[in-house]
């Protein structure tokens, strides 16, 4: 329900405000970021309203809908090959080098700029606390930069240390094992259909709060895609796969904590940015996910 249509608007506003407050960004300047899409869309909105230019580097695995929207919002978009963070050609490193070549420009560095986490410590966390009248028992969500998970966890744990916070992770991410093992990082392996979540390292946004996680859950793509269709059919909610993963995780957390507990998660964005994939029979078959959708829900697969 944020203006740019995703939870990432909050981080986008805060990283730009931080650059302004630090004197790194002056009127007419340029904001450069590496993003899987939603932070870029949030930044493009913020830049339009504040009069900055916006340059976005993103993995070329992201949906065409996101790329088109960024360009409609006036951003320069550079889709580049999806390679690990350790590779100098990673989209984040390319964004940083682009900003360094310009005057009056800033690379907002959403993964390790802790004003991202601060956005959720100052807004999302308090909203959850206020809207549940302090009766929240558990919080869970997946993480890309980890700003949402870390900021909300920090705020809620300060309010009530008994609130449980679980990290939710897609296949191919290392954080589930990191939490479960007490701090061992594995090589990243596997992939997921979800966009913008999962991670191969502990970001600066997560570093201070990963020790506060009470548990972690790994959610397979089959459960996430089924939940995309269930939420549409049963709740009238048209959401993306990362949101569906969060809802699966919240349901799993509810089972773990037991009856009568109040669990909160994040609905990150709508399915509008992914519909050419999530509701395409051909795409679902290519990912071996068609059979994960129950027969009575396959009526929603309306694209070839």
PDB file of C-alpha atoms in Angstrom:
ATOM      1  CA  UNK A   1       0.000   0.000   0.000  1.00  0.00           C
ATOM      2  CA  UNK A   2       3.037   2.283  -0.236  1.00  0.00           C
ATOM      3  CA  UNK A   3       3.065   4.760  -3.171  1.00  0.00           C
ATOM      4  CA  UNK A   4       5.437   2.663  -5.297  1.00  0.00           C
ATOM      5  CA  UNK A   5       3.488  -0.502  -4.566  1.00  0.00           C
ATOM      6  CA  UNK A   6       5.970  -2.312  -2.317  1.00  0.00           C
ATOM      7  CA  UNK A   7       7.508  -2.384   1.136  1.00  0.00           C
ATOM      8  CA  UNK A   8      10.768  -1.136  -0.416  1.00  0.00           C
ATOM      9  CA  UNK A   9       9.443   2.433  -0.649  1.00  0.00           C
ATOM     10  CA  UNK A  10      10.306   2.875   3.017  1.00  0.00           C
ATOM     11  CA  UNK A  11      13.957   1.948   2.553  1.00  0.00           C
ATOM     12  CA  UNK A  12      14.130   4.050  -0.630  1.00  0.00           C
ATOM     13  CA  UNK A  13      12.964   7.202   1.148  1.00  0.00           C
ATOM     14  CA  UNK A  14      15.313   6.692   4.087  1.00  0.00           C
ATOM     15  CA  UNK A  15      18.475   6.017   2.050  1.00  0.00           C
ATOM     16  CA  UNK A  16      17.848   9.202   0.019  1.00  0.00           C
ATOM     17  CA  UNK A  17      17.123  11.236   3.153  1.00  0.00           C
ATOM     18  CA  UNK A  18      20.325   9.864   4.699  1.00  0.00           C
ATOM     19  CA  UNK A  19      22.353  10.968   1.644  1.00  0.00           C
ATOM     20  CA  UNK A  20      20.808  14.440   1.876  1.00  0.00           C
ATOM     21  CA  UNK A  21      21.450  14.735   5.614  1.00  0.00           C
ATOM     22  CA  UNK A  22      25.090  13.653   5.135  1.00  0.00           C
ATOM     23  CA  UNK A  23      25.580  16.271   2.404  1.00  0.00           C
ATOM     24  CA  UNK A  24      26.302  13.610  -0.233  1.00  0.00           C
ATOM     25  CA  UNK A  25      23.358  14.566  -2.435  1.00  0.00           C
ATOM     26  CA  UNK A  26      22.536  18.098  -3.492  1.00  0.00           C
ATOM     27  CA  UNK A  27      19.738  19.514  -5.704  1.00  0.00           C
ATOM     28  CA  UNK A  28      19.865  18.168  -9.250  1.00  0.00           C
ATOM     29  CA  UNK A  29      21.985  15.168  -8.222  1.00  0.00           C
ATOM     30  CA  UNK A  30      21.844  11.530  -9.278  1.00  0.00           C
ATOM     31  CA  UNK A  31      20.827   8.500  -7.211  1.00  0.00           C
ATOM     32  CA  UNK A  32      22.349   5.179  -8.341  1.00  0.00           C
ATOM     33  CA  UNK A  33      21.360   1.790  -6.960  1.00  0.00           C
ATOM     34  CA  UNK A  34      21.681  -1.927  -7.620  1.00  0.00           C
ATOM     35  CA  UNK A  35      18.297  -3.547  -7.072  1.00  0.00           C
ATOM     36  CA  UNK A  36      16.156  -6.503  -8.033  1.00  0.00           C
ATOM     37  CA  UNK A  37      13.457  -3.984  -8.886  1.00  0.00           C
ATOM     38  CA  UNK A  38      11.284  -2.837  -6.019  1.00  0.00           C
ATOM     39  CA  UNK A  39      13.849  -0.621  -4.289  1.00  0.00           C
ATOM     40  CA  UNK A  40      14.576   0.885  -7.690  1.00  0.00           C
ATOM     41  CA  UNK A  41      10.884   1.580  -8.214  1.00  0.00           C
ATOM     42  CA  UNK A  42      10.702   3.198  -4.774  1.00  0.00           C
ATOM     43  CA  UNK A  43      13.811   5.263  -5.534  1.00  0.00           C
ATOM     44  CA  UNK A  44      12.390   6.320  -8.901  1.00  0.00           C
ATOM     45  CA  UNK A  45       9.275   7.640  -7.140  1.00  0.00           C
ATOM     46  CA  UNK A  46      11.348   9.451  -4.487  1.00  0.00           C
ATOM     47  CA  UNK A  47      13.671  10.906  -7.150  1.00  0.00           C
ATOM     48  CA  UNK A  48      10.738  12.179  -9.196  1.00  0.00           C
ATOM     49  CA  UNK A  49       9.289  13.934  -6.167  1.00  0.00           C
ATOM     50  CA  UNK A  50      12.647  15.426  -5.119  1.00  0.00           C
ATOM     51  CA  UNK A  51      14.004  16.298  -8.577  1.00  0.00           C
ATOM     52  CA  UNK A  52      16.916  13.843  -8.728  1.00  0.00           C
ATOM     53  CA  UNK A  53      18.018  11.683 -11.649  1.00  0.00           C
ATOM     54  CA  UNK A  54      17.766   7.934 -11.007  1.00  0.00           C
ATOM     55  CA  UNK A  55      20.019   5.197 -12.406  1.00  0.00           C
ATOM     56  CA  UNK A  56      19.258   1.533 -11.718  1.00  0.00           C
ATOM     57  CA  UNK A  57      21.383  -1.587 -12.252  1.00  0.00           C
ATOM     58  CA  UNK A  58      19.479  -4.842 -11.916  1.00  0.00           C
ATOM     59  CA  UNK A  59      19.965  -8.565 -12.627  1.00  0.00           C
ATOM     60  CA  UNK A  60      18.639  -9.505 -16.050  1.00  0.00           C
ATOM     61  CA  UNK A  61      16.602 -12.272 -14.401  1.00  0.00           C
ATOM     62  CA  UNK A  62      13.965  -9.805 -13.195  1.00  0.00           C
ATOM     63  CA  UNK A  63      10.500  -9.456 -14.700  1.00  0.00           C
ATOM     64  CA  UNK A  64       9.947  -7.224 -17.728  1.00  0.00           C
ATOM     65  CA  UNK A  65       7.115  -5.478 -15.867  1.00  0.00           C
ATOM     66  CA  UNK A  66       9.595  -4.065 -13.338  1.00  0.00           C
ATOM     67  CA  UNK A  67      12.010  -2.863 -16.033  1.00  0.00           C
ATOM     68  CA  UNK A  68       9.197  -1.196 -17.985  1.00  0.00           C
ATOM     69  CA  UNK A  69       7.838   0.541 -14.883  1.00  0.00           C
ATOM     70  CA  UNK A  70      11.262   1.885 -13.932  1.00  0.00           C
ATOM     71  CA  UNK A  71      11.673   3.400 -17.379  1.00  0.00           C
ATOM     72  CA  UNK A  72       8.155   4.879 -17.247  1.00  0.00           C
ATOM     73  CA  UNK A  73       9.171   6.572 -13.990  1.00  0.00           C
ATOM     74  CA  UNK A  74      12.124   8.193 -15.758  1.00  0.00           C
ATOM     75  CA  UNK A  75      14.926   5.971 -14.491  1.00  0.00           C
ATOM     76  CA  UNK A  76      17.900   4.876 -16.585  1.00  0.00           C
ATOM     77  CA  UNK A  77      17.895   1.074 -16.350  1.00  0.00           C
ATOM     78  CA  UNK A  78      20.825  -1.270 -16.966  1.00  0.00           C
ATOM     79  CA  UNK A  79      19.882  -4.991 -16.829  1.00  0.00           C
ATOM     80  CA  UNK A  80      23.159  -6.915 -16.362  1.00  0.00           C
ATOM     81  CA  UNK A  81      24.017 -10.630 -16.020  1.00  0.00           C
ATOM     82  CA  UNK A  82      23.111 -12.130 -12.636  1.00  0.00           C
ATOM     83  CA  UNK A  83      26.425 -13.095 -11.010  1.00  0.00           C
ATOM     84  CA  UNK A  84      27.411 -13.624  -7.335  1.00  0.00           C
ATOM     85  CA  UNK A  85      28.243 -10.680  -5.078  1.00  0.00           C
ATOM     86  CA  UNK A  86      31.900 -11.730  -5.089  1.00  0.00           C
ATOM     87  CA  UNK A  87      32.088 -11.096  -8.855  1.00  0.00           C
ATOM     88  CA  UNK A  88      33.123  -7.515  -9.831  1.00  0.00           C
ATOM     89  CA  UNK A  89      30.388  -7.630 -12.497  1.00  0.00           C
ATOM     90  CA  UNK A  90      27.672  -8.042  -9.838  1.00  0.00           C
ATOM     91  CA  UNK A  91      24.959  -5.413 -10.324  1.00  0.00           C
ATOM     92  CA  UNK A  92      25.718  -3.759  -6.969  1.00  0.00           C
ATOM     93  CA  UNK A  93      29.379  -3.225  -7.820  1.00  0.00           C
ATOM     94  CA  UNK A  94      28.470  -1.877 -11.255  1.00  0.00           C
ATOM     95  CA  UNK A  95      26.093   0.611  -9.630  1.00  0.00           C
ATOM     96  CA  UNK A  96      28.808   1.748  -7.217  1.00  0.00           C
ATOM     97  CA  UNK A  97      31.323   2.293 -10.060  1.00  0.00           C
ATOM     98  CA  UNK A  98      28.717   4.248 -12.056  1.00  0.00           C
ATOM     99  CA  UNK A  99      28.087   6.629  -9.135  1.00  0.00           C
ATOM    100  CA  UNK A 100      31.823   7.127  -8.570  1.00  0.00           C
ATOM    101  CA  UNK A 101      32.206   8.404 -12.151  1.00  0.00           C
ATOM    102  CA  UNK A 102      29.615  11.162 -11.664  1.00  0.00           C
ATOM    103  CA  UNK A 103      29.708  14.403  -9.697  1.00  0.00           C
ATOM    104  CA  UNK A 104      26.870  15.112  -7.224  1.00  0.00           C
ATOM    105  CA  UNK A 105      25.867  11.449  -7.274  1.00  0.00           C
ATOM    106  CA  UNK A 106      25.365   8.836  -4.592  1.00  0.00           C
ATOM    107  CA  UNK A 107      25.251   5.042  -4.612  1.00  0.00           C
ATOM    108  CA  UNK A 108      22.602   4.409  -1.965  1.00  0.00           C
ATOM    109  CA  UNK A 109      23.925   0.903  -1.191  1.00  0.00           C
ATOM    110  CA  UNK A 110      20.637  -0.517   0.090  1.00  0.00           C
ATOM    111  CA  UNK A 111      22.193  -3.816   1.259  1.00  0.00           C
ATOM    112  CA  UNK A 112      24.701  -2.293   3.672  1.00  0.00           C
ATOM    113  CA  UNK A 113      23.280   1.181   4.283  1.00  0.00           C
ATOM    114  CA  UNK A 114      21.709   0.825   7.705  1.00  0.00           C
ATOM    115  CA  UNK A 115      19.292   3.717   7.150  1.00  0.00           C
ATOM    116  CA  UNK A 116      17.331   0.958   5.353  1.00  0.00           C
ATOM    117  CA  UNK A 117      16.996  -0.890   8.677  1.00  0.00           C
ATOM    118  CA  UNK A 118      16.266   2.396  10.444  1.00  0.00           C
ATOM    119  CA  UNK A 119      13.269   2.975   8.157  1.00  0.00           C
ATOM    120  CA  UNK A 120      11.606  -0.146   9.552  1.00  0.00           C
ATOM    121  CA  UNK A 121      12.758   0.477  13.114  1.00  0.00           C
ATOM    122  CA  UNK A 122      11.109   3.907  12.986  1.00  0.00           C
ATOM    123  CA  UNK A 123       7.984   3.091  10.921  1.00  0.00           C
ATOM    124  CA  UNK A 124       7.084  -0.562  10.278  1.00  0.00           C
ATOM    125  CA  UNK A 125       7.922  -1.861  13.748  1.00  0.00           C
ATOM    126  CA  UNK A 126       5.957   0.843  15.593  1.00  0.00           C
ATOM    127  CA  UNK A 127       2.987   0.392  13.236  1.00  0.00           C
ATOM    128  CA  UNK A 128       2.885  -3.353  13.961  1.00  0.00           C
ATOM    129  CA  UNK A 129       3.091  -2.695  17.704  1.00  0.00           C
ATOM    130  CA  UNK A 130       0.386  -0.007  17.627  1.00  0.00           C
ATOM    131  CA  UNK A 131      -1.987  -1.842  15.288  1.00  0.00           C
ATOM    132  CA  UNK A 132      -1.860  -5.018  17.392  1.00  0.00           C
ATOM    133  CA  UNK A 133      -2.073  -3.015  20.649  1.00  0.00           C
ATOM    134  CA  UNK A 134       1.172  -4.654  21.685  1.00  0.00           C
ATOM    135  CA  UNK A 135      -0.315  -8.165  21.489  1.00  0.00           C
ATOM    136  CA  UNK A 136       1.907  -9.492  18.688  1.00  0.00           C
ATOM    137  CA  UNK A 137       3.484 -12.862  19.559  1.00  0.00           C
ATOM    138  CA  UNK A 138       5.566 -13.519  16.466  1.00  0.00           C
ATOM    139  CA  UNK A 139       7.001 -11.832  13.388  1.00  0.00           C
ATOM    140  CA  UNK A 140       8.467 -13.460  10.309  1.00  0.00           C
ATOM    141  CA  UNK A 141       9.511 -12.429   6.820  1.00  0.00           C
ATOM    142  CA  UNK A 142      12.067 -13.210   4.156  1.00  0.00           C
ATOM    143  CA  UNK A 143      15.058 -10.982   3.573  1.00  0.00           C
ATOM    144  CA  UNK A 144      17.028  -9.565   0.677  1.00  0.00           C
ATOM    145  CA  UNK A 145      18.768  -6.557   2.196  1.00  0.00           C
ATOM    146  CA  UNK A 146      17.281  -7.568   5.591  1.00  0.00           C
ATOM    147  CA  UNK A 147      16.182  -4.011   6.378  1.00  0.00           C
ATOM    148  CA  UNK A 148      12.602  -5.056   7.118  1.00  0.00           C
ATOM    149  CA  UNK A 149      13.415  -8.145   9.175  1.00  0.00           C
ATOM    150  CA  UNK A 150      16.202  -6.497  11.171  1.00  0.00           C
ATOM    151  CA  UNK A 151      14.458  -3.175  11.796  1.00  0.00           C
ATOM    152  CA  UNK A 152      11.163  -4.744  12.862  1.00  0.00           C
ATOM    153  CA  UNK A 153      12.896  -7.398  14.987  1.00  0.00           C
ATOM    154  CA  UNK A 154      14.985  -4.776  16.792  1.00  0.00           C
ATOM    155  CA  UNK A 155      11.937  -2.637  17.577  1.00  0.00           C
ATOM    156  CA  UNK A 156       9.675  -5.495  18.698  1.00  0.00           C
ATOM    157  CA  UNK A 157      12.339  -7.180  20.837  1.00  0.00           C
ATOM    158  CA  UNK A 158      12.985  -3.874  22.623  1.00  0.00           C
ATOM    159  CA  UNK A 159       9.264  -3.606  23.353  1.00  0.00           C
ATOM    160  CA  UNK A 160       8.903  -7.219  24.469  1.00  0.00           C
ATOM    161  CA  UNK A 161      11.837  -9.674  24.447  1.00  0.00           C
ATOM    162  CA  UNK A 162       9.360 -12.573  24.454  1.00  0.00           C
ATOM    163  CA  UNK A 163       8.169 -11.809  20.915  1.00  0.00           C
ATOM    164  CA  UNK A 164       9.502 -14.513  18.604  1.00  0.00           C
ATOM    165  CA  UNK A 165      11.169 -13.493  15.333  1.00  0.00           C
ATOM    166  CA  UNK A 166      11.826 -16.067  12.607  1.00  0.00           C
ATOM    167  CA  UNK A 167      13.797 -15.587   9.393  1.00  0.00           C
ATOM    168  CA  UNK A 168      12.063 -17.032   6.318  1.00  0.00           C
ATOM    169  CA  UNK A 169      14.282 -18.089   3.428  1.00  0.00           C
ATOM    170  CA  UNK A 170      13.801 -19.295  -0.152  1.00  0.00           C
ATOM    171  CA  UNK A 171      15.864 -22.112  -1.679  1.00  0.00           C
ATOM    172  CA  UNK A 172      19.329 -21.010  -2.780  1.00  0.00           C
ATOM    173  CA  UNK A 173      19.869 -18.647   0.150  1.00  0.00           C
ATOM    174  CA  UNK A 174      22.435 -19.265   2.901  1.00  0.00           C
ATOM    175  CA  UNK A 175      20.696 -17.518   5.796  1.00  0.00           C
ATOM    176  CA  UNK A 176      18.468 -20.409   6.897  1.00  0.00           C
ATOM    177  CA  UNK A 177      21.524 -22.577   7.487  1.00  0.00           C
ATOM    178  CA  UNK A 178      23.413 -19.647   9.030  1.00  0.00           C
ATOM    179  CA  UNK A 179      20.741 -19.174  11.722  1.00  0.00           C
ATOM    180  CA  UNK A 180      20.182 -22.901  12.269  1.00  0.00           C
ATOM    181  CA  UNK A 181      23.906 -23.637  12.610  1.00  0.00           C
ATOM    182  CA  UNK A 182      24.665 -20.688  14.854  1.00  0.00           C
ATOM    183  CA  UNK A 183      26.758 -18.800  12.335  1.00  0.00           C
ATOM    184  CA  UNK A 184      28.216 -21.114   9.685  1.00  0.00           C
ATOM    185  CA  UNK A 185      28.094 -19.710   6.148  1.00  0.00           C
ATOM    186  CA  UNK A 186      27.672 -22.225   3.341  1.00  0.00           C
ATOM    187  CA  UNK A 187      28.359 -21.781  -0.350  1.00  0.00           C
ATOM    188  CA  UNK A 188      25.243 -20.545  -2.093  1.00  0.00           C
ATOM    189  CA  UNK A 189      23.545 -23.254  -4.168  1.00  0.00           C
ATOM    190  CA  UNK A 190      20.157 -23.704  -5.808  1.00  0.00           C
ATOM    191  CA  UNK A 191      17.693 -21.151  -7.132  1.00  0.00           C
ATOM    192  CA  UNK A 192      14.207 -19.835  -6.435  1.00  0.00           C
ATOM    193  CA  UNK A 193      11.397 -18.240  -8.433  1.00  0.00           C
ATOM    194  CA  UNK A 194      11.093 -15.514  -5.801  1.00  0.00           C
ATOM    195  CA  UNK A 195      12.621 -12.146  -6.673  1.00  0.00           C
ATOM    196  CA  UNK A 196      14.512  -9.811  -4.370  1.00  0.00           C
ATOM    197  CA  UNK A 197      14.814 -12.179  -1.407  1.00  0.00           C
ATOM    198  CA  UNK A 198      17.401 -14.730  -0.387  1.00  0.00           C
ATOM    199  CA  UNK A 199      21.027 -13.870   0.211  1.00  0.00           C
ATOM    200  CA  UNK A 200      24.532 -15.280  -0.088  1.00  0.00           C
ATOM    201  CA  UNK A 201      25.971 -13.264   2.814  1.00  0.00           C
ATOM    202  CA  UNK A 202      25.067 -11.437   6.022  1.00  0.00           C
ATOM    203  CA  UNK A 203      24.456  -7.798   5.074  1.00  0.00           C
ATOM    204  CA  UNK A 204      25.319  -4.871   7.351  1.00  0.00           C
ATOM    205  CA  UNK A 205      21.567  -4.328   7.807  1.00  0.00           C
ATOM    206  CA  UNK A 206      21.263  -7.833   9.266  1.00  0.00           C
ATOM    207  CA  UNK A 207      24.590  -8.133  11.086  1.00  0.00           C
ATOM    208  CA  UNK A 208      23.527  -6.595  14.405  1.00  0.00           C
ATOM    209  CA  UNK A 209      20.210  -8.431  14.638  1.00  0.00           C
ATOM    210  CA  UNK A 210      20.797 -11.895  13.186  1.00  0.00           C
ATOM    211  CA  UNK A 211      21.681 -13.093  16.681  1.00  0.00           C
ATOM    212  CA  UNK A 212      18.188 -12.048  17.791  1.00  0.00           C
ATOM    213  CA  UNK A 213      16.496 -14.523  15.434  1.00  0.00           C
ATOM    214  CA  UNK A 214      14.703 -17.233  17.382  1.00  0.00           C
ATOM    215  CA  UNK A 215      14.550 -19.601  14.431  1.00  0.00           C
ATOM    216  CA  UNK A 216      14.629 -19.834  10.640  1.00  0.00           C
ATOM    217  CA  UNK A 217      12.450 -21.603   8.089  1.00  0.00           C
ATOM    218  CA  UNK A 218      13.214 -22.590   4.511  1.00  0.00           C
ATOM    219  CA  UNK A 219      10.160 -22.430   2.253  1.00  0.00           C
ATOM    220  CA  UNK A 220      10.190 -24.418  -1.016  1.00  0.00           C
ATOM    221  CA  UNK A 221       8.975 -22.775  -4.217  1.00  0.00           C
ATOM    222  CA  UNK A 222       6.164 -25.327  -4.482  1.00  0.00           C
ATOM    223  CA  UNK A 223       4.579 -24.012  -1.278  1.00  0.00           C
ATOM    224  CA  UNK A 224       5.097 -20.382  -2.303  1.00  0.00           C
ATOM    225  CA  UNK A 225       3.451 -20.766  -5.723  1.00  0.00           C
ATOM    226  CA  UNK A 226       0.530 -22.676  -4.239  1.00  0.00           C
ATOM    227  CA  UNK A 227       0.029 -19.854  -1.733  1.00  0.00           C
ATOM    228  CA  UNK A 228       0.040 -17.248  -4.557  1.00  0.00           C
ATOM    229  CA  UNK A 229      -3.019 -19.011  -5.953  1.00  0.00           C
ATOM    230  CA  UNK A 230      -4.639 -19.733  -2.582  1.00  0.00           C
ATOM    231  CA  UNK A 231      -4.438 -16.088  -1.501  1.00  0.00           C
ATOM    232  CA  UNK A 232      -6.025 -15.020  -4.783  1.00  0.00           C
ATOM    233  CA  UNK A 233      -8.811 -17.603  -4.492  1.00  0.00           C
ATOM    234  CA  UNK A 234      -9.528 -17.577  -0.755  1.00  0.00           C
ATOM    235  CA  UNK A 235      -8.636 -14.021   0.302  1.00  0.00           C
ATOM    236  CA  UNK A 236      -8.948 -11.996  -2.903  1.00  0.00           C
ATOM    237  CA  UNK A 237      -5.313 -10.918  -2.526  1.00  0.00           C
ATOM    238  CA  UNK A 238      -3.240 -10.669  -5.725  1.00  0.00           C
ATOM    239  CA  UNK A 239       0.336 -10.948  -4.469  1.00  0.00           C
ATOM    240  CA  UNK A 240       3.839 -11.825  -5.639  1.00  0.00           C
ATOM    241  CA  UNK A 241       5.807 -14.940  -4.741  1.00  0.00           C
ATOM    242  CA  UNK A 242       7.855 -13.323  -1.952  1.00  0.00           C
ATOM    243  CA  UNK A 243       4.634 -12.283  -0.225  1.00  0.00           C
ATOM    244  CA  UNK A 244       3.282 -15.801  -0.640  1.00  0.00           C
ATOM    245  CA  UNK A 245       6.482 -17.195   0.900  1.00  0.00           C
ATOM    246  CA  UNK A 246       5.998 -14.875   3.878  1.00  0.00           C
ATOM    247  CA  UNK A 247       2.421 -16.090   4.360  1.00  0.00           C
ATOM    248  CA  UNK A 248       3.536 -19.744   4.206  1.00  0.00           C
ATOM    249  CA  UNK A 249       6.182 -18.908   6.818  1.00  0.00           C
ATOM    250  CA  UNK A 250       3.624 -17.143   9.037  1.00  0.00           C
ATOM    251  CA  UNK A 251       1.344 -20.194   8.889  1.00  0.00           C
ATOM    252  CA  UNK A 252       4.291 -22.477   9.766  1.00  0.00           C
ATOM    253  CA  UNK A 253       5.247 -20.156  12.623  1.00  0.00           C
ATOM    254  CA  UNK A 254       1.674 -20.245  13.930  1.00  0.00           C
ATOM    255  CA  UNK A 255       1.840 -24.046  14.065  1.00  0.00           C
ATOM    256  CA  UNK A 256       5.142 -23.896  15.954  1.00  0.00           C
ATOM    257  CA  UNK A 257       3.977 -21.291  18.505  1.00  0.00           C
ATOM    258  CA  UNK A 258       0.610 -22.984  19.023  1.00  0.00           C
ATOM    259  CA  UNK A 259      -3.030 -21.879  19.298  1.00  0.00           C
ATOM    260  CA  UNK A 260      -4.085 -18.349  20.221  1.00  0.00           C
ATOM    261  CA  UNK A 261      -0.913 -16.586  19.041  1.00  0.00           C
ATOM    262  CA  UNK A 262      -0.874 -13.459  16.874  1.00  0.00           C
ATOM    263  CA  UNK A 263       1.602 -13.720  13.987  1.00  0.00           C
ATOM    264  CA  UNK A 264       2.546 -10.785  11.745  1.00  0.00           C
ATOM    265  CA  UNK A 265       4.218 -10.869   8.340  1.00  0.00           C
ATOM    266  CA  UNK A 266       4.733  -8.505   5.401  1.00  0.00           C
ATOM    267  CA  UNK A 267       2.807  -8.455   2.126  1.00  0.00           C
ATOM    268  CA  UNK A 268       5.723  -7.121   0.075  1.00  0.00           C
ATOM    269  CA  UNK A 269       4.032  -6.343  -3.236  1.00  0.00           C
ATOM    270  CA  UNK A 270       1.301  -7.301  -5.669  1.00  0.00           C
ATOM    271  CA  UNK A 271       1.425  -9.847  -8.491  1.00  0.00           C
ATOM    272  CA  UNK A 272       1.137  -7.128 -11.161  1.00  0.00           C
ATOM    273  CA  UNK A 273       4.936  -7.075 -11.501  1.00  0.00           C
ATOM    274  CA  UNK A 274       5.136 -10.834 -12.071  1.00  0.00           C
ATOM    275  CA  UNK A 275       1.888 -11.814 -13.768  1.00  0.00           C
ATOM    276  CA  UNK A 276       3.535 -12.707 -17.087  1.00  0.00           C
ATOM    277  CA  UNK A 277       5.372 -15.465 -15.181  1.00  0.00           C
ATOM    278  CA  UNK A 278       3.255 -16.501 -12.216  1.00  0.00           C
ATOM    279  CA  UNK A 279       0.068 -16.959 -14.281  1.00  0.00           C
ATOM    280  CA  UNK A 280       1.677 -18.404 -17.413  1.00  0.00           C
ATOM    281  CA  UNK A 281       1.231 -22.135 -18.013  1.00  0.00           C
ATOM    282  CA  UNK A 282       4.386 -22.280 -20.122  1.00  0.00           C
ATOM    283  CA  UNK A 283       6.499 -20.559 -17.466  1.00  0.00           C
ATOM    284  CA  UNK A 284       5.108 -22.712 -14.643  1.00  0.00           C
ATOM    285  CA  UNK A 285       5.865 -25.848 -16.656  1.00  0.00           C
ATOM    286  CA  UNK A 286       9.406 -24.616 -17.345  1.00  0.00           C
ATOM    287  CA  UNK A 287       9.967 -24.339 -13.577  1.00  0.00           C
ATOM    288  CA  UNK A 288       8.291 -27.718 -12.831  1.00  0.00           C
ATOM    289  CA  UNK A 289       5.718 -25.918 -10.676  1.00  0.00           C
ATOM    290  CA  UNK A 290       2.483 -26.569 -12.551  1.00  0.00           C
ATOM    291  CA  UNK A 291       1.707 -29.628 -10.428  1.00  0.00           C
ATOM    292  CA  UNK A 292       2.205 -27.612  -7.238  1.00  0.00           C
ATOM    293  CA  UNK A 293      -1.004 -25.716  -8.021  1.00  0.00           C
ATOM    294  CA  UNK A 294      -4.123 -27.683  -7.004  1.00  0.00           C
ATOM    295  CA  UNK A 295      -6.473 -28.607  -9.850  1.00  0.00           C
ATOM    296  CA  UNK A 296      -9.287 -26.363  -8.588  1.00  0.00           C
ATOM    297  CA  UNK A 297      -6.949 -23.322  -8.680  1.00  0.00           C
ATOM    298  CA  UNK A 298      -5.576 -23.882 -12.177  1.00  0.00           C
ATOM    299  CA  UNK A 299      -8.468 -21.852 -13.597  1.00  0.00           C
ATOM    300  CA  UNK A 300      -6.379 -18.769 -12.689  1.00  0.00           C
ATOM    301  CA  UNK A 301      -3.591 -19.778 -15.080  1.00  0.00           C
ATOM    302  CA  UNK A 302      -4.922 -17.533 -17.852  1.00  0.00           C
ATOM    303  CA  UNK A 303      -1.727 -16.837 -19.807  1.00  0.00           C
ATOM    304  CA  UNK A 304      -0.256 -19.303 -22.302  1.00  0.00           C
TER     305      UNK A 304
END
